[in-house]
């Protein structure tokens, strides 16, 4: 556990962010390794099937993960206020919620997956493998949510290193199992799904064992858990806008996927590979935003707005420096990165275009992420949700439909930065109005 209310703001944010960045990069390796092995050994159709599954998976989990982010903010604010009893109650409450949510998501996903793929107009050649992959993947939702819950709580307590160790272990397990199930056992795309489920389970059980033995606050024992309705309401109030935001992003991703599907298997395979690289490249900027949320939550919980604002400026600087660097890397080496996933020249060309277009605007995206992180830490999550909806549904999706009709598949890629520009402007204006104040869970006591 780390107290963010004292000490150098820059040092705290950097020290907290680095393990978060490494952990999230390893988490993204799950998808990247799956896609690289599948694309090279099972073909571009299998690569497209794996890629087509993730908008659906993201849609199913996004609302739940959003509520989990609310719990992380509640934990950080209670911890900043030194209200440890409420910290423990929040942990109990969110784990009960995650357990119930995993059962619902698994059931709905398995039952409706094929119908959703058909609704998205997935090419027929890809459909059987996509259905097989997603049904197996969804059986691991309990482990996914369990580990996500542990990670959210630990980050709210200022601990980014512990989840990192478990994530590294899980990622290497996934790589070994991918190779074993696909190359040795010849299980095909089902092998990739089984590898991910087993790796997620290993992360959850290892983390649970460690916390029960070593951690001073978190103990995982469902027989002793107590569900606190008032704390859950706080988690919902703060986390639900983020959950809705993520859900609408997920629906938007499916709308984009429909457009991409219309350009055939090569476009779907290229998009599947390119978004893996894109997600990997953007993850540190997203992680700086997440670190800022915890930093902001603790300091506003301790009534240190001055430190929270300093944290915003420092995080913005870190994020801009990183984004400038990674943009150059992606633009120069994008073609070779796509080649890691497939040797197909047509797929490589489409994927390279995506990376060059989108990565040229990472600086803009980093500004949007940073202000979003600050506002979430302050408990003002409605505006980030509204911003995302505006960027996606008012700008990106309509532009993707319009431009793809006129300039082809590259029009889909050019539409994405238009949403980032609009979202950034809205967030900056809202921040300077100061209307985010007073949204915290811990309210300042009245002056005597």
Short mmCIF file of C-alpha atoms in Angstrom, two decimals:
data_model
loop_
_atom_site.label_atom_id
_atom_site.label_comp_id
_atom_site.label_asym_id
_atom_site.label_seq_id
_atom_site.Cartn_x
_atom_site.Cartn_y
_atom_site.Cartn_z
CA UNK A 1 0.00 0.00 0.00
CA UNK A 2 1.28 3.46 -0.93
CA UNK A 3 0.27 6.86 0.44
CA UNK A 4 0.13 9.31 -2.48
CA UNK A 5 -0.67 12.33 -0.30
CA UNK A 6 2.99 13.02 0.65
CA UNK A 7 6.23 13.15 -1.30
CA UNK A 8 7.33 14.22 -4.77
CA UNK A 9 4.39 14.13 -7.19
CA UNK A 10 6.56 13.30 -10.21
CA UNK A 11 8.41 10.50 -8.42
CA UNK A 12 5.21 8.98 -7.05
CA UNK A 13 3.39 9.00 -10.40
CA UNK A 14 6.40 7.63 -12.28
CA UNK A 15 7.12 4.91 -9.71
CA UNK A 16 3.46 3.90 -9.67
CA UNK A 17 3.06 4.09 -13.44
CA UNK A 18 6.06 1.97 -14.46
CA UNK A 19 4.78 -1.29 -12.89
CA UNK A 20 1.31 -0.48 -14.24
CA UNK A 21 2.70 0.05 -17.73
CA UNK A 22 4.69 -3.18 -17.64
CA UNK A 23 1.71 -5.10 -16.23
CA UNK A 24 -0.70 -3.79 -18.84
CA UNK A 25 1.77 -4.45 -21.63
CA UNK A 26 2.06 -8.04 -20.45
CA UNK A 27 -1.73 -8.24 -20.28
CA UNK A 28 -1.88 -7.11 -23.90
CA UNK A 29 0.62 -9.82 -24.77
CA UNK A 30 -2.21 -12.30 -24.17
CA UNK A 31 -3.95 -11.06 -27.29
CA UNK A 32 -0.79 -10.37 -29.26
CA UNK A 33 0.72 -13.80 -28.69
CA UNK A 34 -2.58 -15.50 -29.51
CA UNK A 35 -2.83 -13.54 -32.74
CA UNK A 36 0.80 -14.03 -33.80
CA UNK A 37 0.73 -17.78 -33.24
CA UNK A 38 -2.73 -18.18 -34.74
CA UNK A 39 -1.94 -16.01 -37.76
CA UNK A 40 1.34 -17.77 -38.57
CA UNK A 41 0.33 -21.36 -37.90
CA UNK A 42 -3.43 -21.45 -38.52
CA UNK A 43 -3.80 -18.86 -41.30
CA UNK A 44 -5.39 -15.47 -41.89
CA UNK A 45 -8.92 -16.84 -41.51
CA UNK A 46 -8.14 -17.97 -37.95
CA UNK A 47 -6.43 -14.62 -37.26
CA UNK A 48 -9.56 -12.83 -38.44
CA UNK A 49 -11.75 -15.09 -36.27
CA UNK A 50 -9.77 -14.26 -33.12
CA UNK A 51 -9.85 -10.55 -33.95
CA UNK A 52 -13.59 -10.57 -34.63
CA UNK A 53 -14.23 -12.10 -31.20
CA UNK A 54 -12.80 -9.26 -29.16
CA UNK A 55 -15.38 -6.53 -29.85
CA UNK A 56 -18.00 -8.98 -28.55
CA UNK A 57 -15.92 -9.95 -25.51
CA UNK A 58 -15.24 -6.30 -24.77
CA UNK A 59 -18.95 -5.52 -25.02
CA UNK A 60 -19.80 -8.27 -22.53
CA UNK A 61 -17.21 -7.23 -19.91
CA UNK A 62 -17.10 -3.44 -20.33
CA UNK A 63 -19.96 -2.48 -18.01
CA UNK A 64 -18.63 -4.74 -15.24
CA UNK A 65 -15.07 -3.45 -15.58
CA UNK A 66 -16.41 0.10 -15.42
CA UNK A 67 -18.04 -0.58 -12.06
CA UNK A 68 -14.73 -2.11 -10.97
CA UNK A 69 -12.95 1.13 -11.85
CA UNK A 70 -15.45 2.93 -9.64
CA UNK A 71 -14.54 0.60 -6.79
CA UNK A 72 -10.87 1.42 -7.33
CA UNK A 73 -11.63 5.13 -6.99
CA UNK A 74 -13.71 4.53 -3.85
CA UNK A 75 -10.88 2.49 -2.32
CA UNK A 76 -8.30 5.15 -3.14
CA UNK A 77 -10.42 7.93 -1.60
CA UNK A 78 -11.17 5.96 1.58
CA UNK A 79 -7.51 5.02 1.84
CA UNK A 80 -6.48 8.66 1.38
CA UNK A 81 -8.88 9.56 4.22
CA UNK A 82 -7.43 6.70 6.35
CA UNK A 83 -10.88 5.05 6.70
CA UNK A 84 -9.59 1.46 6.63
CA UNK A 85 -12.85 -0.17 7.71
CA UNK A 86 -14.56 1.25 4.64
CA UNK A 87 -11.64 0.09 2.49
CA UNK A 88 -12.27 -3.48 3.67
CA UNK A 89 -16.02 -3.19 3.11
CA UNK A 90 -15.46 -1.93 -0.45
CA UNK A 91 -13.20 -4.90 -1.20
CA UNK A 92 -15.82 -7.37 0.06
CA UNK A 93 -18.60 -5.69 -1.89
CA UNK A 94 -16.83 -5.53 -5.23
CA UNK A 95 -15.73 -9.17 -5.13
CA UNK A 96 -19.28 -10.35 -4.52
CA UNK A 97 -20.39 -8.22 -7.44
CA UNK A 98 -17.68 -9.64 -9.73
CA UNK A 99 -18.62 -13.21 -8.85
CA UNK A 100 -22.26 -12.68 -9.78
CA UNK A 101 -21.33 -10.74 -12.91
CA UNK A 102 -19.05 -13.48 -14.21
CA UNK A 103 -21.89 -16.00 -14.17
CA UNK A 104 -24.20 -13.68 -16.10
CA UNK A 105 -21.61 -12.71 -18.72
CA UNK A 106 -20.55 -16.30 -19.36
CA UNK A 107 -24.12 -17.52 -19.80
CA UNK A 108 -25.23 -14.70 -22.10
CA UNK A 109 -22.07 -14.76 -24.17
CA UNK A 110 -22.07 -18.48 -24.87
CA UNK A 111 -25.78 -18.57 -25.68
CA UNK A 112 -25.88 -15.59 -28.06
CA UNK A 113 -22.38 -15.55 -29.57
CA UNK A 114 -23.25 -17.08 -32.95
CA UNK A 115 -26.27 -14.82 -33.41
CA UNK A 116 -24.12 -11.76 -32.64
CA UNK A 117 -21.51 -12.77 -35.19
CA UNK A 118 -24.22 -13.16 -37.83
CA UNK A 119 -25.66 -9.78 -36.89
CA UNK A 120 -22.21 -8.25 -37.41
CA UNK A 121 -22.12 -9.77 -40.89
CA UNK A 122 -18.94 -11.70 -40.21
CA UNK A 123 -17.72 -13.44 -43.40
CA UNK A 124 -19.06 -17.00 -43.52
CA UNK A 125 -15.58 -18.49 -43.91
CA UNK A 126 -14.60 -17.10 -40.50
CA UNK A 127 -17.80 -17.83 -38.55
CA UNK A 128 -17.24 -21.44 -37.30
CA UNK A 129 -13.79 -20.74 -35.89
CA UNK A 130 -14.92 -17.46 -34.30
CA UNK A 131 -17.83 -19.18 -32.52
CA UNK A 132 -15.59 -22.00 -31.24
CA UNK A 133 -12.98 -19.55 -29.96
CA UNK A 134 -15.32 -17.20 -28.12
CA UNK A 135 -17.36 -19.93 -26.41
CA UNK A 136 -14.24 -21.45 -24.85
CA UNK A 137 -12.80 -18.03 -23.99
CA UNK A 138 -15.97 -17.02 -22.12
CA UNK A 139 -15.78 -20.02 -19.79
CA UNK A 140 -12.89 -18.22 -18.08
CA UNK A 141 -14.83 -15.09 -17.15
CA UNK A 142 -14.87 -15.94 -13.43
CA UNK A 143 -11.05 -15.97 -13.40
CA UNK A 144 -10.85 -12.85 -15.56
CA UNK A 145 -13.15 -10.82 -13.29
CA UNK A 146 -11.55 -12.23 -10.15
CA UNK A 147 -8.10 -11.13 -11.20
CA UNK A 148 -9.46 -7.79 -12.47
CA UNK A 149 -11.00 -7.25 -9.03
CA UNK A 150 -7.72 -7.95 -7.27
CA UNK A 151 -5.88 -5.60 -9.63
CA UNK A 152 -8.41 -2.76 -9.21
CA UNK A 153 -8.30 -2.94 -5.43
CA UNK A 154 -4.51 -3.11 -5.22
CA UNK A 155 -4.15 -0.13 -7.54
CA UNK A 156 -6.62 1.83 -5.44
CA UNK A 157 -4.32 1.09 -2.48
CA UNK A 158 -1.35 2.37 -4.44
CA UNK A 159 0.16 -1.06 -5.13
CA UNK A 160 0.98 -1.56 -8.81
CA UNK A 161 3.84 -4.03 -8.38
CA UNK A 162 2.01 -7.02 -6.92
CA UNK A 163 -0.45 -7.42 -9.85
CA UNK A 164 2.52 -7.06 -12.21
CA UNK A 165 4.23 -10.19 -10.89
CA UNK A 166 1.11 -12.29 -11.33
CA UNK A 167 0.49 -10.88 -14.80
CA UNK A 168 4.02 -11.72 -15.96
CA UNK A 169 3.60 -15.27 -14.68
CA UNK A 170 0.24 -15.59 -16.42
CA UNK A 171 1.50 -14.18 -19.73
CA UNK A 172 4.40 -16.60 -19.97
CA UNK A 173 2.03 -19.43 -19.06
CA UNK A 174 -0.20 -18.34 -21.93
CA UNK A 175 2.70 -18.33 -24.42
CA UNK A 176 3.83 -21.83 -23.41
CA UNK A 177 0.29 -23.21 -23.51
CA UNK A 178 -0.42 -21.57 -26.89
CA UNK A 179 2.58 -23.29 -28.41
CA UNK A 180 1.79 -26.58 -26.70
CA UNK A 181 -1.90 -26.72 -27.65
CA UNK A 182 -1.52 -25.40 -31.22
CA UNK A 183 1.81 -26.85 -32.38
CA UNK A 184 2.04 -30.06 -30.36
CA UNK A 185 -1.56 -31.10 -29.62
CA UNK A 186 -2.92 -29.63 -32.89
CA UNK A 187 -6.05 -28.26 -31.22
CA UNK A 188 -6.34 -25.38 -33.67
CA UNK A 189 -8.05 -22.15 -32.66
CA UNK A 190 -9.67 -23.90 -29.69
CA UNK A 191 -6.17 -24.44 -28.30
CA UNK A 192 -5.54 -20.69 -28.24
CA UNK A 193 -8.77 -20.15 -26.29
CA UNK A 194 -7.97 -22.91 -23.78
CA UNK A 195 -4.49 -21.46 -23.27
CA UNK A 196 -5.92 -18.07 -22.35
CA UNK A 197 -8.49 -19.49 -19.93
CA UNK A 198 -5.92 -21.61 -18.11
CA UNK A 199 -3.45 -18.71 -17.93
CA UNK A 200 -6.13 -16.41 -16.47
CA UNK A 201 -7.06 -19.05 -13.92
CA UNK A 202 -3.44 -19.43 -12.89
CA UNK A 203 -3.14 -15.67 -12.34
CA UNK A 204 -6.29 -15.53 -10.22
CA UNK A 205 -5.52 -18.52 -8.00
CA UNK A 206 -1.91 -17.49 -7.49
CA UNK A 207 -2.93 -13.94 -6.57
CA UNK A 208 -5.68 -15.17 -4.23
CA UNK A 209 -3.27 -17.51 -2.44
CA UNK A 210 -0.69 -14.75 -2.03
CA UNK A 211 -3.18 -12.18 -0.70
CA UNK A 212 -4.65 -14.58 1.85
CA UNK A 213 -1.17 -15.37 3.15
CA UNK A 214 0.63 -12.02 2.93
CA UNK A 215 -1.65 -9.00 2.55
CA UNK A 216 -2.68 -6.88 5.53
CA UNK A 217 -6.04 -5.69 4.12
CA UNK A 218 -7.27 -8.01 1.35
CA UNK A 219 -8.43 -11.50 2.33
CA UNK A 220 -10.42 -13.59 -0.13
CA UNK A 221 -12.94 -15.73 1.73
CA UNK A 222 -16.44 -15.72 0.29
CA UNK A 223 -17.86 -17.24 3.47
CA UNK A 224 -16.91 -14.08 5.40
CA UNK A 225 -17.75 -11.46 2.81
CA UNK A 226 -20.36 -8.81 3.58
CA UNK A 227 -22.14 -6.87 0.85
CA UNK A 228 -22.45 -3.17 1.79
CA UNK A 229 -25.29 -1.55 -0.14
CA UNK A 230 -24.22 2.04 0.51
CA UNK A 231 -20.67 1.45 -0.61
CA UNK A 232 -21.93 -0.40 -3.66
CA UNK A 233 -24.07 2.64 -4.49
CA UNK A 234 -20.90 4.77 -4.37
CA UNK A 235 -19.13 2.31 -6.66
CA UNK A 236 -22.09 2.41 -9.03
CA UNK A 237 -22.33 6.22 -8.94
CA UNK A 238 -18.67 6.62 -9.82
CA UNK A 239 -18.16 3.49 -11.91
CA UNK A 240 -21.40 3.22 -13.87
CA UNK A 241 -20.72 6.20 -16.13
CA UNK A 242 -17.34 4.64 -16.92
CA UNK A 243 -19.06 1.29 -17.44
CA UNK A 244 -21.59 2.83 -19.80
CA UNK A 245 -18.76 4.64 -21.53
CA UNK A 246 -16.91 1.36 -22.04
CA UNK A 247 -20.11 -0.34 -23.16
CA UNK A 248 -20.84 2.32 -25.75
CA UNK A 249 -17.22 2.09 -26.90
CA UNK A 250 -17.73 -1.65 -27.28
CA UNK A 251 -20.92 -1.17 -29.29
CA UNK A 252 -19.04 1.36 -31.38
CA UNK A 253 -16.27 -1.17 -31.97
CA UNK A 254 -18.87 -3.62 -33.24
CA UNK A 255 -20.27 -0.94 -35.55
CA UNK A 256 -16.76 -0.34 -36.90
CA UNK A 257 -16.32 -4.11 -37.23
CA UNK A 258 -19.44 -4.27 -39.44
CA UNK A 259 -17.86 -1.74 -41.81
CA UNK A 260 -14.54 -3.61 -41.82
CA UNK A 261 -16.31 -6.95 -42.41
CA UNK A 262 -17.75 -5.51 -45.61
CA UNK A 263 -14.25 -5.31 -47.09
CA UNK A 264 -13.63 -9.07 -46.73
CA UNK A 265 -11.29 -11.45 -44.93
CA UNK A 266 -8.07 -9.55 -45.76
CA UNK A 267 -9.40 -6.36 -44.15
CA UNK A 268 -10.66 -8.24 -41.07
CA UNK A 269 -7.32 -10.02 -40.64
CA UNK A 270 -5.37 -6.77 -41.11
CA UNK A 271 -7.59 -4.94 -38.63
CA UNK A 272 -7.20 -7.80 -36.15
CA UNK A 273 -3.42 -7.56 -36.30
CA UNK A 274 -3.21 -3.77 -36.42
CA UNK A 275 -5.44 -3.14 -33.41
CA UNK A 276 -3.25 -5.50 -31.36
CA UNK A 277 -0.23 -3.35 -32.14
CA UNK A 278 -2.25 -0.17 -31.70
CA UNK A 279 -3.55 -1.27 -28.29
CA UNK A 280 -0.04 -2.26 -27.22
CA UNK A 281 1.36 1.11 -28.33
CA UNK A 282 -1.37 3.15 -26.62
CA UNK A 283 -1.30 1.17 -23.35
CA UNK A 284 1.38 3.24 -21.54
CA UNK A 285 -0.58 6.47 -22.18
CA UNK A 286 -3.74 4.77 -20.92
CA UNK A 287 -1.81 3.51 -17.89
CA UNK A 288 -0.53 6.98 -17.03
CA UNK A 289 -4.19 7.98 -16.98
CA UNK A 290 -5.04 5.10 -14.65
CA UNK A 291 -2.16 6.02 -12.31
CA UNK A 292 -3.36 9.62 -12.27
CA UNK A 293 -6.84 8.44 -11.25
CA UNK A 294 -5.46 6.71 -8.14
CA UNK A 295 -3.19 9.66 -7.36
CA UNK A 296 -6.05 12.13 -7.77
CA UNK A 297 -8.44 10.00 -5.72
CA UNK A 298 -6.12 9.76 -2.73
CA UNK A 299 -5.19 13.43 -2.76
CA UNK A 300 -8.72 14.73 -3.16
CA UNK A 301 -9.77 12.27 -0.42
CA UNK A 302 -7.14 13.99 1.76
CA UNK A 303 -8.35 17.43 0.53
CA UNK A 304 -5.09 18.15 -1.36
CA UNK A 305 -6.39 19.60 -4.61
CA UNK A 306 -3.07 21.37 -5.17
CA UNK A 307 -1.24 18.04 -5.34
CA UNK A 308 -3.90 16.54 -7.60
CA UNK A 309 -3.47 19.38 -10.09
CA UNK A 310 0.32 19.03 -10.03
CA UNK A 311 -0.17 15.35 -10.73
CA UNK A 312 -2.25 16.23 -13.79
CA UNK A 313 0.48 18.46 -15.25
CA UNK A 314 3.22 15.91 -14.60
CA UNK A 315 1.21 13.03 -16.05
CA UNK A 316 0.42 15.07 -19.16
CA UNK A 317 4.14 15.73 -19.70
CA UNK A 318 5.06 12.05 -19.28
CA UNK A 319 2.27 10.96 -21.60
CA UNK A 320 3.17 13.45 -24.35
CA UNK A 321 6.84 12.45 -24.32
CA UNK A 322 5.95 8.78 -24.59
CA UNK A 323 3.34 9.32 -27.31
CA UNK A 324 5.76 11.29 -29.48
CA UNK A 325 8.31 8.50 -29.22
CA UNK A 326 5.93 5.63 -29.96
CA UNK A 327 4.35 7.46 -32.90
CA UNK A 328 7.71 7.61 -34.66
CA UNK A 329 8.37 3.91 -33.95
CA UNK A 330 4.99 2.81 -35.31
CA UNK A 331 5.19 4.97 -38.42
CA UNK A 332 8.70 3.74 -39.30
CA UNK A 333 8.33 0.06 -38.40
CA UNK A 334 4.58 -0.55 -38.83
CA UNK A 335 5.01 -2.78 -41.89
CA UNK A 336 7.42 -5.09 -40.10
CA UNK A 337 5.19 -5.30 -37.03
CA UNK A 338 2.25 -6.48 -39.14
CA UNK A 339 4.54 -9.10 -40.69
CA UNK A 340 4.84 -10.71 -37.26
CA UNK A 341 1.19 -11.76 -37.56
CA UNK A 342 0.96 -12.90 -41.18
CA UNK A 343 3.07 -13.28 -44.33
CA UNK A 344 0.12 -12.31 -46.58
CA UNK A 345 1.09 -9.15 -48.60
CA UNK A 346 -2.49 -7.87 -48.97
CA UNK A 347 -3.11 -8.11 -45.22
CA UNK A 348 0.24 -6.44 -44.46
CA UNK A 349 -0.53 -3.48 -46.74
CA UNK A 350 -3.93 -2.78 -45.18
CA UNK A 351 -2.57 -3.14 -41.63
CA UNK A 352 0.36 -0.83 -42.34
CA UNK A 353 -1.99 1.89 -43.56
CA UNK A 354 -4.01 1.64 -40.35
CA UNK A 355 -0.93 2.00 -38.13
CA UNK A 356 0.54 4.96 -40.01
CA UNK A 357 -2.74 6.90 -40.03
CA UNK A 358 -3.79 6.28 -36.43
CA UNK A 359 -0.37 6.55 -34.74
CA UNK A 360 0.15 10.00 -36.28
CA UNK A 361 -2.40 11.34 -33.77
CA UNK A 362 -1.20 9.68 -30.53
CA UNK A 363 -0.21 13.06 -29.05
CA UNK A 364 -3.83 14.17 -29.23
CA UNK A 365 -4.99 10.92 -27.68
CA UNK A 366 -2.58 11.26 -24.76
CA UNK A 367 -4.10 14.63 -23.82
CA UNK A 368 -7.59 13.12 -23.85
CA UNK A 369 -6.52 10.16 -21.69
CA UNK A 370 -4.79 12.39 -19.12
CA UNK A 371 -7.77 14.65 -18.49
CA UNK A 372 -10.05 11.59 -18.38
CA UNK A 373 -7.84 10.03 -15.68
CA UNK A 374 -7.96 13.15 -13.54
CA UNK A 375 -11.73 13.50 -13.74
CA UNK A 376 -12.29 9.82 -12.91
CA UNK A 377 -10.07 10.13 -9.85
CA UNK A 378 -12.16 13.12 -8.78
CA UNK A 379 -15.34 11.04 -9.10
CA UNK A 380 -16.59 13.18 -12.02
CA UNK A 381 -17.09 10.32 -14.46
CA UNK A 382 -20.18 11.55 -16.32
CA UNK A 383 -18.33 14.02 -18.56
CA UNK A 384 -15.72 11.47 -19.70
CA UNK A 385 -18.62 9.18 -20.58
CA UNK A 386 -20.37 11.94 -22.52
CA UNK A 387 -17.11 12.81 -24.23
CA UNK A 388 -16.57 9.25 -25.38
CA UNK A 389 -20.09 9.00 -26.75
CA UNK A 390 -19.70 12.25 -28.66
CA UNK A 391 -16.30 11.30 -30.07
CA UNK A 392 -17.48 7.86 -31.14
CA UNK A 393 -21.08 8.29 -32.24
CA UNK A 394 -21.13 11.87 -33.48
CA UNK A 395 -17.76 11.82 -35.20
CA UNK A 396 -15.94 8.50 -35.66
CA UNK A 397 -18.70 6.09 -36.76
CA UNK A 398 -20.51 8.49 -39.13
CA UNK A 399 -17.16 9.54 -40.62
CA UNK A 400 -16.11 5.89 -41.01
CA UNK A 401 -19.27 5.11 -43.01
CA UNK A 402 -18.91 8.25 -45.12
CA UNK A 403 -15.17 8.04 -45.83
CA UNK A 404 -15.14 4.29 -46.47
CA UNK A 405 -17.68 4.84 -49.25
CA UNK A 406 -15.41 7.41 -50.89
CA UNK A 407 -11.81 6.30 -50.27
CA UNK A 408 -12.19 2.66 -49.26
CA UNK A 409 -11.02 0.89 -46.12
CA UNK A 410 -8.55 3.67 -45.24
CA UNK A 411 -11.52 5.93 -44.64
CA UNK A 412 -12.33 3.83 -41.56
CA UNK A 413 -8.87 4.52 -40.17
CA UNK A 414 -8.98 8.28 -40.85
CA UNK A 415 -12.28 8.57 -38.98
CA UNK A 416 -10.75 7.58 -35.63
CA UNK A 417 -8.66 10.73 -34.94
CA UNK A 418 -11.64 13.01 -35.64
CA UNK A 419 -13.29 11.63 -32.50
CA UNK A 420 -10.15 12.15 -30.45
CA UNK A 421 -10.01 15.82 -31.40
CA UNK A 422 -13.61 16.45 -30.37
CA UNK A 423 -13.23 14.54 -27.10
CA UNK A 424 -10.08 16.40 -26.10
CA UNK A 425 -11.71 19.80 -26.57
CA UNK A 426 -14.72 18.85 -24.43
CA UNK A 427 -12.59 17.50 -21.55
CA UNK A 428 -10.29 20.51 -21.42
CA UNK A 429 -13.21 22.93 -21.33
CA UNK A 430 -14.92 20.97 -18.54
CA UNK A 431 -11.75 20.80 -16.46
CA UNK A 432 -11.26 24.57 -16.54
CA UNK A 433 -14.87 25.21 -15.52
CA UNK A 434 -14.07 23.55 -12.18
CA UNK A 435 -17.42 21.76 -12.08
CA UNK A 436 -15.69 18.48 -11.22
CA UNK A 437 -15.22 19.66 -7.63
CA UNK A 438 -17.49 18.15 -4.97
CA UNK A 439 -17.90 14.76 -6.71
CA UNK A 440 -15.69 12.90 -4.20
CA UNK A 441 -16.96 10.09 -1.95
CA UNK A 442 -15.15 11.60 1.06
CA UNK A 443 -16.56 15.04 1.69
CA UNK A 444 -14.64 17.75 3.49
CA UNK A 445 -15.95 18.30 7.04
CA UNK A 446 -17.63 21.67 7.67
CA UNK A 447 -15.45 24.43 9.10
CA UNK A 448 -16.05 25.19 12.75
#
